[in-house]
């Protein structure tokens, strides 16, 4: 098994607060397959994930 380094990532989902629907972070997909949340402030327990909308 080869462990690939994290070199590049792209946001694949927005993380939204369930109560207020405000943006609280992004979920990133790394080149090695890892998923990692990036919080704008502190991590929150009650969130929902929404796919990123690609520009036309």
C-alpha atoms as a PDB file:
ATOM      1  CA  UNK A   1       0.000   0.000   0.000  1.00  0.00           C
ATOM      2  CA  UNK A   2       1.395   3.388  -1.047  1.00  0.00           C
ATOM      3  CA  UNK A   3       0.588   6.415   1.055  1.00  0.00           C
ATOM      4  CA  UNK A   4       0.345   9.402  -1.250  1.00  0.00           C
ATOM      5  CA  UNK A   5       1.076  12.882   0.085  1.00  0.00           C
ATOM      6  CA  UNK A   6      -1.589  15.565   0.083  1.00  0.00           C
ATOM      7  CA  UNK A   7      -0.530  17.882  -2.724  1.00  0.00           C
ATOM      8  CA  UNK A   8      -3.703  19.495  -4.046  1.00  0.00           C
ATOM      9  CA  UNK A   9      -7.306  19.753  -2.905  1.00  0.00           C
ATOM     10  CA  UNK A  10     -10.537  21.153  -4.222  1.00  0.00           C
ATOM     11  CA  UNK A  11     -13.707  22.115  -2.365  1.00  0.00           C
ATOM     12  CA  UNK A  12     -16.503  19.675  -3.156  1.00  0.00           C
ATOM     13  CA  UNK A  13     -19.175  20.679  -0.619  1.00  0.00           C
ATOM     14  CA  UNK A  14     -20.230  23.687   1.398  1.00  0.00           C
ATOM     15  CA  UNK A  15     -20.789  23.112   5.117  1.00  0.00           C
ATOM     16  CA  UNK A  16     -23.878  24.956   6.366  1.00  0.00           C
ATOM     17  CA  UNK A  17     -25.271  25.444   9.867  1.00  0.00           C
ATOM     18  CA  UNK A  18     -28.552  23.504  10.197  1.00  0.00           C
ATOM     19  CA  UNK A  19     -30.128  26.193  12.381  1.00  0.00           C
ATOM     20  CA  UNK A  20     -29.213  29.367  10.480  1.00  0.00           C
ATOM     21  CA  UNK A  21     -28.291  28.045   6.998  1.00  0.00           C
ATOM     22  CA  UNK A  22     -25.114  30.170   7.113  1.00  0.00           C
ATOM     23  CA  UNK A  23     -21.862  29.007   5.565  1.00  0.00           C
ATOM     24  CA  UNK A  24     -19.518  27.644   8.246  1.00  0.00           C
ATOM     25  CA  UNK A  25     -16.913  25.839   6.123  1.00  0.00           C
ATOM     26  CA  UNK A  26     -15.991  23.753   3.085  1.00  0.00           C
ATOM     27  CA  UNK A  27     -15.316  20.055   2.599  1.00  0.00           C
ATOM     28  CA  UNK A  28     -12.152  19.431   0.562  1.00  0.00           C
ATOM     29  CA  UNK A  29     -11.220  16.363  -1.500  1.00  0.00           C
ATOM     30  CA  UNK A  30      -7.458  15.805  -1.660  1.00  0.00           C
ATOM     31  CA  UNK A  31      -5.500  14.233  -4.517  1.00  0.00           C
ATOM     32  CA  UNK A  32      -4.871  11.124  -2.369  1.00  0.00           C
ATOM     33  CA  UNK A  33      -8.598  10.575  -1.699  1.00  0.00           C
ATOM     34  CA  UNK A  34      -8.724  12.131   1.780  1.00  0.00           C
ATOM     35  CA  UNK A  35     -11.686  14.296   2.764  1.00  0.00           C
ATOM     36  CA  UNK A  36     -11.106  17.194   5.146  1.00  0.00           C
ATOM     37  CA  UNK A  37     -13.415  19.893   6.489  1.00  0.00           C
ATOM     38  CA  UNK A  38     -12.053  23.444   6.569  1.00  0.00           C
ATOM     39  CA  UNK A  39     -14.005  25.502   9.090  1.00  0.00           C
ATOM     40  CA  UNK A  40     -14.329  29.262   8.752  1.00  0.00           C
ATOM     41  CA  UNK A  41     -14.329  29.550  12.560  1.00  0.00           C
ATOM     42  CA  UNK A  42     -14.823  26.752  15.106  1.00  0.00           C
ATOM     43  CA  UNK A  43     -16.097  23.282  14.144  1.00  0.00           C
ATOM     44  CA  UNK A  44     -19.849  22.839  14.637  1.00  0.00           C
ATOM     45  CA  UNK A  45     -21.811  19.666  15.439  1.00  0.00           C
ATOM     46  CA  UNK A  46     -25.159  20.445  13.728  1.00  0.00           C
ATOM     47  CA  UNK A  47     -24.317  20.971  10.064  1.00  0.00           C
ATOM     48  CA  UNK A  48     -25.459  19.855   6.650  1.00  0.00           C
ATOM     49  CA  UNK A  49     -23.454  19.448   3.473  1.00  0.00           C
ATOM     50  CA  UNK A  50     -24.442  20.996   0.154  1.00  0.00           C
ATOM     51  CA  UNK A  51     -22.663  20.233  -3.143  1.00  0.00           C
ATOM     52  CA  UNK A  52     -20.721  23.054  -4.743  1.00  0.00           C
ATOM     53  CA  UNK A  53     -22.432  24.601  -7.756  1.00  0.00           C
ATOM     54  CA  UNK A  54     -20.077  24.779 -10.703  1.00  0.00           C
ATOM     55  CA  UNK A  55     -19.959  27.948 -12.794  1.00  0.00           C
ATOM     56  CA  UNK A  56     -21.275  27.622 -16.321  1.00  0.00           C
END
